[in-house]
PDB file of C-alpha atoms (C1' of nucleotides) in Angstrom:
ATOM      1  CA  UNK A   1      -1.388 -43.530  38.844  1.00 64.00           C
ATOM      2  CA  UNK A   2      -0.976 -47.109  39.657  1.00 94.00           C
ATOM      3  CA  UNK A   3      -3.796 -49.563  39.425  1.00 97.00           C
ATOM      4  CA  UNK A   4      -3.613 -53.222  40.298  1.00 98.00           C
ATOM      5  CA  UNK A   5      -1.250 -54.289  37.475  1.00 97.00           C
ATOM      6  CA  UNK A   6       1.221 -51.515  38.268  1.00 97.00           C
ATOM      7  CA  UNK A   7       1.169 -52.257  41.986  1.00 97.00           C
ATOM      8  CA  UNK A   8       1.604 -55.969  41.311  1.00 98.00           C
ATOM      9  CA  UNK A   9       4.538 -55.162  39.022  1.00 98.00           C
ATOM     10  CA  UNK A  10       6.108 -53.147  41.832  1.00 98.00           C
ATOM     11  CA  UNK A  11       5.470 -55.954  44.322  1.00 98.00           C
ATOM     12  CA  UNK A  12       7.220 -58.465  42.089  1.00 98.00           C
ATOM     13  CA  UNK A  13      10.155 -56.106  41.747  1.00 98.00           C
ATOM     14  CA  UNK A  14      10.476 -55.485  45.476  1.00 98.00           C
ATOM     15  CA  UNK A  15       9.905 -59.017  46.731  1.00 98.00           C
ATOM     16  CA  UNK A  16      13.384 -60.392  45.849  1.00 98.00           C
ATOM     17  CA  UNK A  17      15.187 -57.656  47.787  1.00 98.00           C
ATOM     18  CA  UNK A  18      12.703 -57.268  50.647  1.00 98.00           C
ATOM     19  CA  UNK A  19      11.558 -60.749  51.563  1.00 98.00           C
ATOM     20  CA  UNK A  20      13.933 -62.251  54.084  1.00 98.00           C
ATOM     21  CA  UNK A  21      15.833 -58.975  54.355  1.00 98.00           C
ATOM     22  CA  UNK A  22      16.089 -56.667  57.355  1.00 98.00           C
ATOM     23  CA  UNK A  23      15.633 -52.895  57.493  1.00 98.00           C
ATOM     24  CA  UNK A  24      19.127 -51.707  58.412  1.00 98.00           C
ATOM     25  CA  UNK A  25      18.267 -48.028  58.258  1.00 98.00           C
ATOM     26  CA  UNK A  26      15.167 -46.120  57.273  1.00 98.00           C
ATOM     27  CA  UNK A  27      15.397 -42.498  56.162  1.00 98.00           C
ATOM     28  CA  UNK A  28      12.287 -40.365  56.261  1.00 98.00           C
ATOM     29  CA  UNK A  29      12.915 -37.203  54.267  1.00 97.00           C
ATOM     30  CA  UNK A  30       9.283 -36.028  54.388  1.00 97.00           C
ATOM     31  CA  UNK A  31       6.672 -36.951  56.959  1.00 96.00           C
ATOM     32  CA  UNK A  32       3.780 -35.135  55.330  1.00 97.00           C
ATOM     33  CA  UNK A  33       2.627 -37.705  52.837  1.00 97.00           C
ATOM     34  CA  UNK A  34      -1.061 -38.420  52.291  1.00 96.00           C
ATOM     35  CA  UNK A  35      -1.152 -39.654  55.870  1.00 95.00           C
ATOM     36  CA  UNK A  36       1.467 -38.178  58.116  1.00 96.00           C
ATOM     37  CA  UNK A  37       4.184 -40.683  59.024  1.00 97.00           C
ATOM     38  CA  UNK A  38       4.446 -41.052  62.817  1.00 96.00           C
ATOM     39  CA  UNK A  39       7.592 -39.964  64.654  1.00 96.00           C
ATOM     40  CA  UNK A  40       8.533 -43.560  65.394  1.00 97.00           C
ATOM     41  CA  UNK A  41       8.050 -44.730  61.801  1.00 98.00           C
ATOM     42  CA  UNK A  42      11.729 -45.517  61.171  1.00 98.00           C
ATOM     43  CA  UNK A  43      12.224 -47.019  64.625  1.00 98.00           C
ATOM     44  CA  UNK A  44       9.372 -49.465  64.140  1.00 98.00           C
ATOM     45  CA  UNK A  45      11.013 -50.773  60.972  1.00 98.00           C
ATOM     46  CA  UNK A  46      14.730 -50.736  61.759  1.00 98.00           C
ATOM     47  CA  UNK A  47      16.071 -54.099  62.813  1.00 98.00           C
ATOM     48  CA  UNK A  48      12.917 -55.911  61.658  1.00 98.00           C
ATOM     49  CA  UNK A  49      12.861 -58.529  58.926  1.00 98.00           C
ATOM     50  CA  UNK A  50      10.337 -58.635  56.107  1.00 98.00           C
ATOM     51  CA  UNK A  51       8.787 -62.076  56.204  1.00 98.00           C
ATOM     52  CA  UNK A  52       6.587 -61.580  53.143  1.00 98.00           C
ATOM     53  CA  UNK A  53       5.499 -58.930  50.675  1.00 98.00           C
ATOM     54  CA  UNK A  54       1.889 -59.128  49.552  1.00 98.00           C
ATOM     55  CA  UNK A  55      -0.664 -56.985  47.800  1.00 98.00           C
ATOM     56  CA  UNK A  56      -4.302 -56.189  48.505  1.00 97.00           C
ATOM     57  CA  UNK A  57      -5.988 -54.168  45.751  1.00 97.00           C
ATOM     58  CA  UNK A  58      -3.642 -51.199  45.240  1.00 97.00           C
ATOM     59  CA  UNK A  59      -1.918 -51.589  48.602  1.00 98.00           C
ATOM     60  CA  UNK A  60       1.426 -53.275  49.210  1.00 98.00           C
ATOM     61  CA  UNK A  61       1.623 -55.130  52.515  1.00 98.00           C
ATOM     62  CA  UNK A  62       4.964 -56.041  54.058  1.00 98.00           C
ATOM     63  CA  UNK A  63       4.787 -58.506  56.930  1.00 98.00           C
ATOM     64  CA  UNK A  64       7.408 -57.823  59.562  1.00 98.00           C
ATOM     65  CA  UNK A  65       9.135 -60.040  62.108  1.00 98.00           C
ATOM     66  CA  UNK A  66       7.872 -57.668  64.822  1.00 98.00           C
ATOM     67  CA  UNK A  67       4.277 -58.670  64.142  1.00 98.00           C
ATOM     68  CA  UNK A  68       3.552 -55.385  62.407  1.00 98.00           C
ATOM     69  CA  UNK A  69       2.468 -54.885  58.817  1.00 98.00           C
ATOM     70  CA  UNK A  70       3.816 -52.034  56.721  1.00 98.00           C
ATOM     71  CA  UNK A  71       1.067 -50.765  54.424  1.00 98.00           C
ATOM     72  CA  UNK A  72       2.200 -48.814  51.370  1.00 98.00           C
ATOM     73  CA  UNK A  73       0.161 -46.990  48.756  1.00 98.00           C
ATOM     74  CA  UNK A  74       1.482 -45.301  45.615  1.00 97.00           C
ATOM     75  CA  UNK A  75      -1.254 -42.714  45.188  1.00 97.00           C
ATOM     76  CA  UNK A  76      -1.202 -41.188  41.722  1.00 96.00           C
ATOM     77  CA  UNK A  77       2.498 -40.632  41.181  1.00 96.00           C
ATOM     78  CA  UNK A  78       4.369 -42.899  43.581  1.00 97.00           C
ATOM     79  CA  UNK A  79       7.169 -45.269  42.583  1.00 97.00           C
ATOM     80  CA  UNK A  80       9.800 -47.452  44.207  1.00 98.00           C
ATOM     81  CA  UNK A  81      13.303 -47.620  42.845  1.00 97.00           C
ATOM     82  CA  UNK A  82      15.900 -50.199  43.826  1.00 98.00           C
ATOM     83  CA  UNK A  83      19.592 -49.401  43.819  1.00 96.00           C
ATOM     84  CA  UNK A  84      22.465 -51.336  45.347  1.00 93.00           C
ATOM     85  CA  UNK A  85      25.154 -50.189  47.735  1.00 82.00           C
ATOM     86  CA  UNK A  86      28.612 -50.262  46.267  1.00 67.00           C
ATOM     87  CA  UNK A  87      30.267 -53.273  47.900  1.00 49.00           C
ATOM     88  CA  UNK A  88      33.554 -51.399  48.215  1.00 44.00           C
ATOM     89  CA  UNK A  89      32.135 -48.302  49.845  1.00 51.00           C
ATOM     90  CA  UNK A  90      32.589 -47.503  53.503  1.00 46.00           C
ATOM     91  CA  UNK A  91      29.840 -47.384  56.115  1.00 49.00           C
ATOM     92  CA  UNK A  92      29.699 -43.680  55.312  1.00 48.00           C
ATOM     93  CA  UNK A  93      27.783 -44.682  52.208  1.00 50.00           C
ATOM     94  CA  UNK A  94      24.509 -43.830  53.910  1.00 51.00           C
ATOM     95  CA  UNK A  95      25.536 -40.225  54.098  1.00 47.00           C
ATOM     96  CA  UNK A  96      26.488 -40.211  50.466  1.00 48.00           C
ATOM     97  CA  UNK A  97      23.168 -41.684  49.445  1.00 49.00           C
ATOM     98  CA  UNK A  98      21.250 -39.137  51.435  1.00 50.00           C
ATOM     99  CA  UNK A  99      23.059 -36.285  49.736  1.00 53.00           C
ATOM    100  CA  UNK A 100      22.357 -37.746  46.293  1.00 73.00           C
ATOM    101  CA  UNK A 101      18.607 -38.043  46.859  1.00 88.00           C
ATOM    102  CA  UNK A 102      16.494 -36.752  44.023  1.00 92.00           C
ATOM    103  CA  UNK A 103      13.522 -34.426  44.307  1.00 93.00           C
ATOM    104  CA  UNK A 104      10.495 -36.128  45.890  1.00 96.00           C
ATOM    105  CA  UNK A 105      12.492 -39.033  47.311  1.00 97.00           C
ATOM    106  CA  UNK A 106      10.498 -39.193  50.544  1.00 98.00           C
ATOM    107  CA  UNK A 107      11.460 -42.494  52.164  1.00 98.00           C
ATOM    108  CA  UNK A 108      14.530 -44.697  51.735  1.00 98.00           C
ATOM    109  CA  UNK A 109      14.839 -48.265  53.027  1.00 98.00           C
ATOM    110  CA  UNK A 110      18.382 -49.536  53.392  1.00 98.00           C
ATOM    111  CA  UNK A 111      17.972 -53.296  53.452  1.00 98.00           C
ATOM    112  CA  UNK A 112      20.334 -56.001  54.656  1.00 98.00           C
ATOM    113  CA  UNK A 113      19.984 -57.495  51.171  1.00 95.00           C
ATOM    114  CA  UNK A 114      22.273 -54.675  50.050  1.00 95.00           C
ATOM    115  CA  UNK A 115      19.380 -52.940  48.320  1.00 97.00           C
ATOM    116  CA  UNK A 116      18.349 -49.325  48.762  1.00 97.00           C
ATOM    117  CA  UNK A 117      14.658 -48.926  48.127  1.00 98.00           C
ATOM    118  CA  UNK A 118      13.592 -45.356  47.465  1.00 98.00           C
ATOM    119  CA  UNK A 119       9.995 -44.214  47.553  1.00 98.00           C
ATOM    120  CA  UNK A 120       9.479 -41.227  45.263  1.00 97.00           C
ATOM    121  CA  UNK A 121       6.144 -39.478  44.956  1.00 97.00           C
ATOM    122  CA  UNK A 122       5.886 -35.951  43.488  1.00 96.00           C
ATOM    123  CA  UNK A 123       2.210 -35.430  44.297  1.00 96.00           C
ATOM    124  CA  UNK A 124       2.331 -37.084  47.716  1.00 97.00           C
ATOM    125  CA  UNK A 125      -1.029 -38.800  47.319  1.00 97.00           C
ATOM    126  CA  UNK A 126       0.732 -41.989  48.346  1.00 97.00           C
ATOM    127  CA  UNK A 127       1.714 -42.903  51.874  1.00 97.00           C
ATOM    128  CA  UNK A 128       2.730 -45.577  54.358  1.00 98.00           C
ATOM    129  CA  UNK A 129       1.333 -46.835  57.609  1.00 97.00           C
ATOM    130  CA  UNK A 130       2.358 -49.444  60.177  1.00 98.00           C
ATOM    131  CA  UNK A 131      -0.287 -51.489  61.956  1.00 97.00           C
ATOM    132  CA  UNK A 132      -0.182 -54.629  64.092  1.00 98.00           C
ATOM    133  CA  UNK A 133      -1.016 -57.695  62.022  1.00 98.00           C
ATOM    134  CA  UNK A 134      -3.726 -58.615  64.495  1.00 97.00           C
ATOM    135  CA  UNK A 135      -5.498 -55.337  63.632  1.00 96.00           C
ATOM    136  CA  UNK A 136      -5.380 -55.835  59.897  1.00 96.00           C
ATOM    137  CA  UNK A 137      -8.928 -57.111  59.556  1.00 93.00           C
ATOM    138  CA  UNK A 138     -10.134 -53.944  61.288  1.00 93.00           C
ATOM    139  CA  UNK A 139      -7.874 -51.635  59.287  1.00 95.00           C
ATOM    140  CA  UNK A 140     -10.041 -48.843  57.816  1.00 95.00           C
ATOM    141  CA  UNK A 141      -7.949 -48.633  54.645  1.00 96.00           C
ATOM    142  CA  UNK A 142      -8.600 -52.268  53.792  1.00 96.00           C
ATOM    143  CA  UNK A 143     -11.834 -53.091  55.512  1.00 94.00           C
ATOM    144  CA  UNK A 144     -14.319 -51.981  52.897  1.00 94.00           C
ATOM    145  CA  UNK A 145     -12.441 -53.338  49.905  1.00 96.00           C
ATOM    146  CA  UNK A 146     -14.280 -55.735  47.628  1.00 96.00           C
ATOM    147  CA  UNK A 147     -12.763 -58.968  46.347  1.00 96.00           C
ATOM    148  CA  UNK A 148      -9.604 -59.231  44.306  1.00 97.00           C
ATOM    149  CA  UNK A 149     -10.580 -59.286  40.628  1.00 97.00           C
ATOM    150  CA  UNK A 150      -8.083 -62.071  39.916  1.00 98.00           C
ATOM    151  CA  UNK A 151      -9.219 -64.206  42.840  1.00 97.00           C
ATOM    152  CA  UNK A 152     -11.645 -67.102  42.678  1.00 97.00           C
ATOM    153  CA  UNK A 153     -14.284 -65.150  44.519  1.00 96.00           C
ATOM    154  CA  UNK A 154     -14.643 -62.660  41.681  1.00 97.00           C
ATOM    155  CA  UNK A 155     -16.621 -63.605  38.596  1.00 97.00           C
ATOM    156  CA  UNK A 156     -19.882 -63.022  36.768  1.00 97.00           C
ATOM    157  CA  UNK A 157     -21.943 -64.140  39.749  1.00 96.00           C
ATOM    158  CA  UNK A 158     -20.367 -61.717  42.174  1.00 96.00           C
ATOM    159  CA  UNK A 159     -20.387 -58.912  39.634  1.00 96.00           C
ATOM    160  CA  UNK A 160     -24.048 -59.362  38.821  1.00 96.00           C
ATOM    161  CA  UNK A 161     -24.968 -59.620  42.466  1.00 95.00           C
ATOM    162  CA  UNK A 162     -23.139 -56.450  43.326  1.00 95.00           C
ATOM    163  CA  UNK A 163     -24.675 -54.573  40.386  1.00 95.00           C
ATOM    164  CA  UNK A 164     -28.170 -55.858  40.999  1.00 94.00           C
ATOM    165  CA  UNK A 165     -30.514 -52.919  41.455  1.00 92.00           C
ATOM    166  CA  UNK A 166     -27.725 -50.368  41.069  1.00 93.00           C
ATOM    167  CA  UNK A 167     -28.784 -47.275  39.179  1.00 93.00           C
ATOM    168  CA  UNK A 168     -25.251 -46.047  38.778  1.00 94.00           C
ATOM    169  CA  UNK A 169     -23.236 -46.434  35.578  1.00 96.00           C
ATOM    170  CA  UNK A 170     -21.065 -49.442  34.829  1.00 97.00           C
ATOM    171  CA  UNK A 171     -18.055 -47.127  34.828  1.00 96.00           C
ATOM    172  CA  UNK A 172     -18.804 -45.940  38.349  1.00 96.00           C
ATOM    173  CA  UNK A 173     -19.629 -49.442  39.551  1.00 97.00           C
ATOM    174  CA  UNK A 174     -16.354 -50.947  38.341  1.00 97.00           C
ATOM    175  CA  UNK A 175     -14.405 -48.001  39.733  1.00 97.00           C
ATOM    176  CA  UNK A 176     -15.929 -48.528  43.164  1.00 96.00           C
ATOM    177  CA  UNK A 177     -13.319 -50.307  45.257  1.00 96.00           C
ATOM    178  CA  UNK A 178     -16.028 -51.720  47.540  1.00 96.00           C
ATOM    179  CA  UNK A 179     -17.480 -53.677  44.648  1.00 96.00           C
ATOM    180  CA  UNK A 180     -14.229 -55.029  43.250  1.00 97.00           C
ATOM    181  CA  UNK A 181     -10.848 -53.758  44.388  1.00 97.00           C
ATOM    182  CA  UNK A 182      -7.951 -52.752  42.202  1.00 97.00           C
ATOM    183  CA  UNK A 183      -9.399 -51.318  39.013  1.00 97.00           C
ATOM    184  CA  UNK A 184      -8.844 -47.666  38.160  1.00 97.00           C
ATOM    185  CA  UNK A 185      -9.611 -45.394  35.268  1.00 97.00           C
ATOM    186  CA  UNK A 186      -7.518 -47.177  32.650  1.00 97.00           C
ATOM    187  CA  UNK A 187      -8.547 -50.759  33.249  1.00 97.00           C
ATOM    188  CA  UNK A 188     -12.213 -49.958  33.721  1.00 97.00           C
ATOM    189  CA  UNK A 189     -12.242 -48.306  30.296  1.00 97.00           C
ATOM    190  CA  UNK A 190     -10.266 -51.140  28.733  1.00 98.00           C
ATOM    191  CA  UNK A 191     -12.391 -53.892  30.254  1.00 98.00           C
ATOM    192  CA  UNK A 192     -15.632 -52.258  29.144  1.00 97.00           C
ATOM    193  CA  UNK A 193     -14.368 -51.958  25.575  1.00 97.00           C
ATOM    194  CA  UNK A 194     -13.340 -55.603  25.511  1.00 98.00           C
ATOM    195  CA  UNK A 195     -16.722 -56.595  26.851  1.00 98.00           C
ATOM    196  CA  UNK A 196     -18.558 -54.437  24.311  1.00 97.00           C
ATOM    197  CA  UNK A 197     -20.424 -52.604  27.070  1.00 97.00           C
ATOM    198  CA  UNK A 198     -20.999 -48.886  27.311  1.00 97.00           C
ATOM    199  CA  UNK A 199     -19.537 -47.181  30.385  1.00 96.00           C
ATOM    200  CA  UNK A 200     -22.829 -45.250  30.581  1.00 95.00           C
ATOM    201  CA  UNK A 201     -24.974 -48.357  30.818  1.00 96.00           C
ATOM    202  CA  UNK A 202     -26.862 -48.822  34.066  1.00 95.00           C
ATOM    203  CA  UNK A 203     -24.980 -51.286  36.246  1.00 96.00           C
ATOM    204  CA  UNK A 204     -28.181 -53.167  37.031  1.00 95.00           C
ATOM    205  CA  UNK A 205     -28.533 -54.284  33.414  1.00 96.00           C
ATOM    206  CA  UNK A 206     -25.819 -56.934  33.718  1.00 96.00           C
ATOM    207  CA  UNK A 207     -27.952 -58.769  36.256  1.00 95.00           C
ATOM    208  CA  UNK A 208     -31.070 -60.746  35.516  1.00 92.00           C
ATOM    209  CA  UNK A 209     -33.739 -62.073  37.850  1.00 89.00           C
ATOM    210  CA  UNK A 210     -32.592 -62.368  41.464  1.00 90.00           C
ATOM    211  CA  UNK A 211     -29.292 -60.737  40.522  1.00 91.00           C
ATOM    212  CA  UNK A 212     -28.209 -63.700  38.484  1.00 94.00           C
ATOM    213  CA  UNK A 213     -25.577 -62.918  35.884  1.00 96.00           C
ATOM    214  CA  UNK A 214     -26.631 -62.500  32.291  1.00 96.00           C
ATOM    215  CA  UNK A 215     -24.319 -62.904  29.343  1.00 97.00           C
ATOM    216  CA  UNK A 216     -23.127 -59.291  29.721  1.00 97.00           C
ATOM    217  CA  UNK A 217     -21.911 -60.023  33.223  1.00 97.00           C
ATOM    218  CA  UNK A 218     -20.055 -63.068  31.954  1.00 97.00           C
ATOM    219  CA  UNK A 219     -18.359 -61.019  29.272  1.00 97.00           C
ATOM    220  CA  UNK A 220     -17.466 -58.227  31.673  1.00 98.00           C
ATOM    221  CA  UNK A 221     -16.008 -60.467  34.363  1.00 98.00           C
ATOM    222  CA  UNK A 222     -13.922 -62.284  31.753  1.00 98.00           C
ATOM    223  CA  UNK A 223     -12.750 -58.984  30.249  1.00 98.00           C
ATOM    224  CA  UNK A 224     -11.711 -57.640  33.646  1.00 98.00           C
ATOM    225  CA  UNK A 225      -9.629 -60.707  34.383  1.00 98.00           C
ATOM    226  CA  UNK A 226      -8.109 -60.841  30.915  1.00 98.00           C
ATOM    227  CA  UNK A 227      -7.037 -57.219  30.787  1.00 98.00           C
ATOM    228  CA  UNK A 228      -5.447 -57.408  34.241  1.00 98.00           C
ATOM    229  CA  UNK A 229      -3.557 -60.612  33.449  1.00 98.00           C
ATOM    230  CA  UNK A 230      -2.237 -59.134  30.213  1.00 98.00           C
ATOM    231  CA  UNK A 231      -1.294 -55.847  31.853  1.00 98.00           C
ATOM    232  CA  UNK A 232       0.607 -57.592  34.653  1.00 98.00           C
ATOM    233  CA  UNK A 233       2.430 -59.673  32.055  1.00 98.00           C
ATOM    234  CA  UNK A 234       3.433 -56.407  30.326  1.00 97.00           C
ATOM    235  CA  UNK A 235       4.728 -54.854  33.549  1.00 97.00           C
ATOM    236  CA  UNK A 236       1.824 -52.407  33.831  1.00 96.00           C
ATOM    237  CA  UNK A 237       1.127 -49.183  31.950  1.00 96.00           C
ATOM    238  CA  UNK A 238       3.551 -46.255  31.973  1.00 95.00           C
ATOM    239  CA  UNK A 239       1.879 -42.978  31.129  1.00 91.00           C
ATOM    240  CA  UNK A 240       4.168 -40.673  33.050  1.00 87.00           C
ATOM    241  CA  UNK A 241       5.094 -41.889  36.497  1.00 89.00           C
ATOM    242  CA  UNK A 242       4.872 -45.651  36.611  1.00 92.00           C
ATOM    243  CA  UNK A 243       8.202 -47.464  36.497  1.00 94.00           C
ATOM    244  CA  UNK A 244       9.293 -50.927  37.335  1.00 95.00           C
ATOM    245  CA  UNK A 245      11.601 -51.035  40.356  1.00 96.00           C
ATOM    246  CA  UNK A 246      14.612 -51.180  38.039  1.00 96.00           C
ATOM    247  CA  UNK A 247      13.524 -47.909  36.463  1.00 95.00           C
ATOM    248  CA  UNK A 248      12.279 -49.411  33.201  1.00 96.00           C
ATOM    249  CA  UNK A 249       8.890 -48.592  31.749  1.00 95.00           C
ATOM    250  CA  UNK A 250       5.877 -50.869  31.630  1.00 96.00           C
ATOM    251  CA  UNK A 251       4.630 -51.856  28.188  1.00 97.00           C
ATOM    252  CA  UNK A 252       0.875 -52.105  28.443  1.00 97.00           C
ATOM    253  CA  UNK A 253       0.198 -48.511  27.342  1.00 96.00           C
ATOM    254  CA  UNK A 254       0.988 -49.729  23.819  1.00 96.00           C
ATOM    255  CA  UNK A 255      -1.869 -52.201  24.095  1.00 97.00           C
ATOM    256  CA  UNK A 256      -4.542 -49.677  25.065  1.00 97.00           C
ATOM    257  CA  UNK A 257      -7.638 -50.082  22.938  1.00 97.00           C
ATOM    258  CA  UNK A 258      -9.444 -46.920  24.060  1.00 97.00           C
ATOM    259  CA  UNK A 259      -7.728 -45.225  26.995  1.00 96.00           C
ATOM    260  CA  UNK A 260      -6.294 -41.840  25.972  1.00 95.00           C
ATOM    261  CA  UNK A 261      -7.109 -42.580  22.326  1.00 96.00           C
ATOM    262  CA  UNK A 262      -9.926 -40.120  21.634  1.00 94.00           C
ATOM    263  CA  UNK A 263     -10.541 -39.700  17.919  1.00 94.00           C
ATOM    264  CA  UNK A 264      -8.695 -42.851  16.938  1.00 95.00           C
ATOM    265  CA  UNK A 265     -10.390 -45.834  15.337  1.00 96.00           C
ATOM    266  CA  UNK A 266     -11.875 -48.476  17.620  1.00 97.00           C
ATOM    267  CA  UNK A 267      -9.709 -51.589  17.361  1.00 96.00           C
ATOM    268  CA  UNK A 268     -12.610 -54.010  17.666  1.00 97.00           C
ATOM    269  CA  UNK A 269     -12.698 -56.283  14.607  1.00 95.00           C
ATOM    270  CA  UNK A 270     -15.126 -55.001  12.029  1.00 96.00           C
ATOM    271  CA  UNK A 271     -16.025 -51.921  14.085  1.00 96.00           C
ATOM    272  CA  UNK A 272     -15.925 -48.627  12.199  1.00 95.00           C
ATOM    273  CA  UNK A 273     -16.368 -46.502  15.330  1.00 96.00           C
ATOM    274  CA  UNK A 274     -14.092 -43.801  16.670  1.00 95.00           C
ATOM    275  CA  UNK A 275     -13.013 -43.624  20.299  1.00 96.00           C
ATOM    276  CA  UNK A 276     -14.771 -40.903  22.240  1.00 95.00           C
ATOM    277  CA  UNK A 277     -13.878 -39.121  25.458  1.00 94.00           C
ATOM    278  CA  UNK A 278     -16.595 -38.201  27.907  1.00 94.00           C
ATOM    279  CA  UNK A 279     -16.504 -37.163  31.545  1.00 93.00           C
ATOM    280  CA  UNK A 280     -18.170 -39.300  34.210  1.00 94.00           C
ATOM    281  CA  UNK A 281     -18.116 -38.196  37.840  1.00 89.00           C
ATOM    282  CA  UNK A 282     -15.292 -35.842  37.065  1.00 90.00           C
ATOM    283  CA  UNK A 283     -12.985 -38.339  35.341  1.00 94.00           C
ATOM    284  CA  UNK A 284     -12.268 -39.037  31.697  1.00 95.00           C
ATOM    285  CA  UNK A 285     -13.911 -42.066  30.163  1.00 96.00           C
ATOM    286  CA  UNK A 286     -12.835 -43.429  26.779  1.00 96.00           C
ATOM    287  CA  UNK A 287     -15.077 -45.742  24.819  1.00 96.00           C
ATOM    288  CA  UNK A 288     -16.405 -46.633  21.383  1.00 97.00           C
ATOM    289  CA  UNK A 289     -20.009 -45.490  20.956  1.00 96.00           C
ATOM    290  CA  UNK A 290     -20.497 -47.984  18.120  1.00 97.00           C
ATOM    291  CA  UNK A 291     -19.488 -51.360  19.528  1.00 97.00           C
ATOM    292  CA  UNK A 292     -19.927 -50.599  23.212  1.00 97.00           C
ATOM    293  CA  UNK A 293     -23.594 -50.699  24.002  1.00 96.00           C
TER     294      UNK A 293
ATOM    295  C1'  DC B   1     -27.623 -45.427  51.377  1.00 96.50           C
ATOM    296  C1'  DC B   2     -26.040 -42.929  46.825  1.00 96.50           C
ATOM    297  C1'  DG B   3     -23.774 -39.904  43.433  1.00 96.50           C
ATOM    298  C1'  DC B   4     -21.344 -35.812  42.691  1.00 96.50           C
ATOM    299  C1'  DG B   5     -18.094 -32.122  43.222  1.00 96.50           C
ATOM    300  C1'  DG B   6     -14.220 -30.402  45.456  1.00 96.50           C
ATOM    301  C1'  DG B   7      -9.914 -30.934  47.576  1.00 96.50           C
ATOM    302  C1'  DC B   8      -5.443 -32.824  48.348  1.00 96.50           C
ATOM    303  C1'  DC B   9      -0.390 -32.011  45.559  1.00 96.50           C
ATOM    304  C1'  DT B  10       3.042 -31.307  41.679  1.00 96.50           C
ATOM    305  C1'  DG B  11       4.355 -31.290  36.888  1.00 96.50           C
ATOM    306  C1'  DA B  12       3.643 -31.550  31.926  1.00 96.50           C
ATOM    307  C1'  DG B  13       1.807 -29.772  27.933  1.00 96.50           C
ATOM    308  C1'  DA B  14      -1.078 -26.628  25.216  1.00 96.50           C
ATOM    309  C1'  DG B  15      -2.310 -22.104  23.857  1.00 96.50           C
ATOM    310  C1'  DC B  16      -1.555 -17.278  23.814  1.00 96.50           C
TER     311       DC B  16
ATOM    312  C1'  DT C   1      10.438 -17.029  27.071  1.00 96.50           C
ATOM    313  C1'  DG C   2       6.693 -17.038  30.390  1.00 96.50           C
ATOM    314  C1'  DC C   3       2.267 -16.923  31.869  1.00 96.50           C
ATOM    315  C1'  DT C   4      -2.262 -19.288  32.561  1.00 96.50           C
ATOM    316  C1'  DC C   5      -5.084 -23.033  32.060  1.00 96.50           C
ATOM    317  C1'  DT C   6      -6.239 -27.933  31.980  1.00 96.50           C
ATOM    318  C1'  DC C   7      -5.345 -32.400  32.972  1.00 96.50           C
ATOM    319  C1'  DA C   8      -3.225 -36.653  35.239  1.00 96.50           C
ATOM    320  C1'  DG C   9      -3.075 -44.611  37.015  1.00 96.50           C
ATOM    321  C1'  DG C  10      -6.396 -42.325  43.706  1.00 96.50           C
ATOM    322  C1'  DC C  11      -9.047 -41.541  47.412  1.00 96.50           C
ATOM    323  C1'  DC C  12     -11.636 -39.051  51.161  1.00 96.50           C
ATOM    324  C1'  DC C  13     -15.076 -35.905  52.821  1.00 96.50           C
ATOM    325  C1'  DG C  14     -19.150 -33.335  52.892  1.00 96.50           C
ATOM    326  C1'  DC C  15     -23.251 -31.988  50.512  1.00 96.50           C
ATOM    327  C1'  DG C  16     -27.892 -32.644  48.764  1.00 96.50           C
TER     328       DG C  16
END
DNA sequence: CCGCGGGCCTGAGAGC
DNA sequence: TGCTCTCAGGCCCGCG
């Protein structure tokens, strides 16, 4: 489910109750997530303080006072929900909370900030992992990731360079986390529509001589940044699973121009096209065959 | 190296 | 109502 804007929305929701707070108790209700949680998972967190909560692509990274980093990924259907302990309740509250857990509540963090943070993930494509901070640059999950699309490093020059000589489609290129990290099916489709570029276009055609960016690369890089900034501002897109940490829905699904809008008119000014759905490498692509060339 | 298809899971919605 | 089928914000592996 979640792409960069959704993960960033979750990070911003969690940061106020995690940063500076200590894990008082960690409940693991299921170990068999995408990667199996180790036996000592809870023990490595309990008593440790979160010194910072960051994000890399679609991964959340919690820095711990122990020198470890807790890596969290939401997969397709993962979400975090924050609730607060009743101030009047007894220490037995933990037991009560456990018994009131909903289906697919796999991990619960009881923080010293008084917050309970519950990780729920029906499909279990998400997971968590703890690694020493000193190993982070060698971490296989993060190692091959391309630059952050909202960072200074990413722009038309990088995009064109990375696409130079690539026979693959623009859709596949933008979806490749090694090229640029954080885009998924929705935002690739949306960025390509904004840039007026067909998802079927050869990636190499946005690069000129020596891999220098042409005007298509400029448009595409700008569209990628713009759509992500707007989506973050809207709290991400809620199709079915994504929620903010307070349980509310994101709003960006109302701003989709093409995603999941097959048959509807293309919103580009003056364009009379209709949005079409095709399948590329097994995933749905939505685009306007008229204005996206 | 590269692209593709399949697999991992569960749930929702459509069609019969 | 209930069954069967398809599809879903991701990612990894193995194949050709």
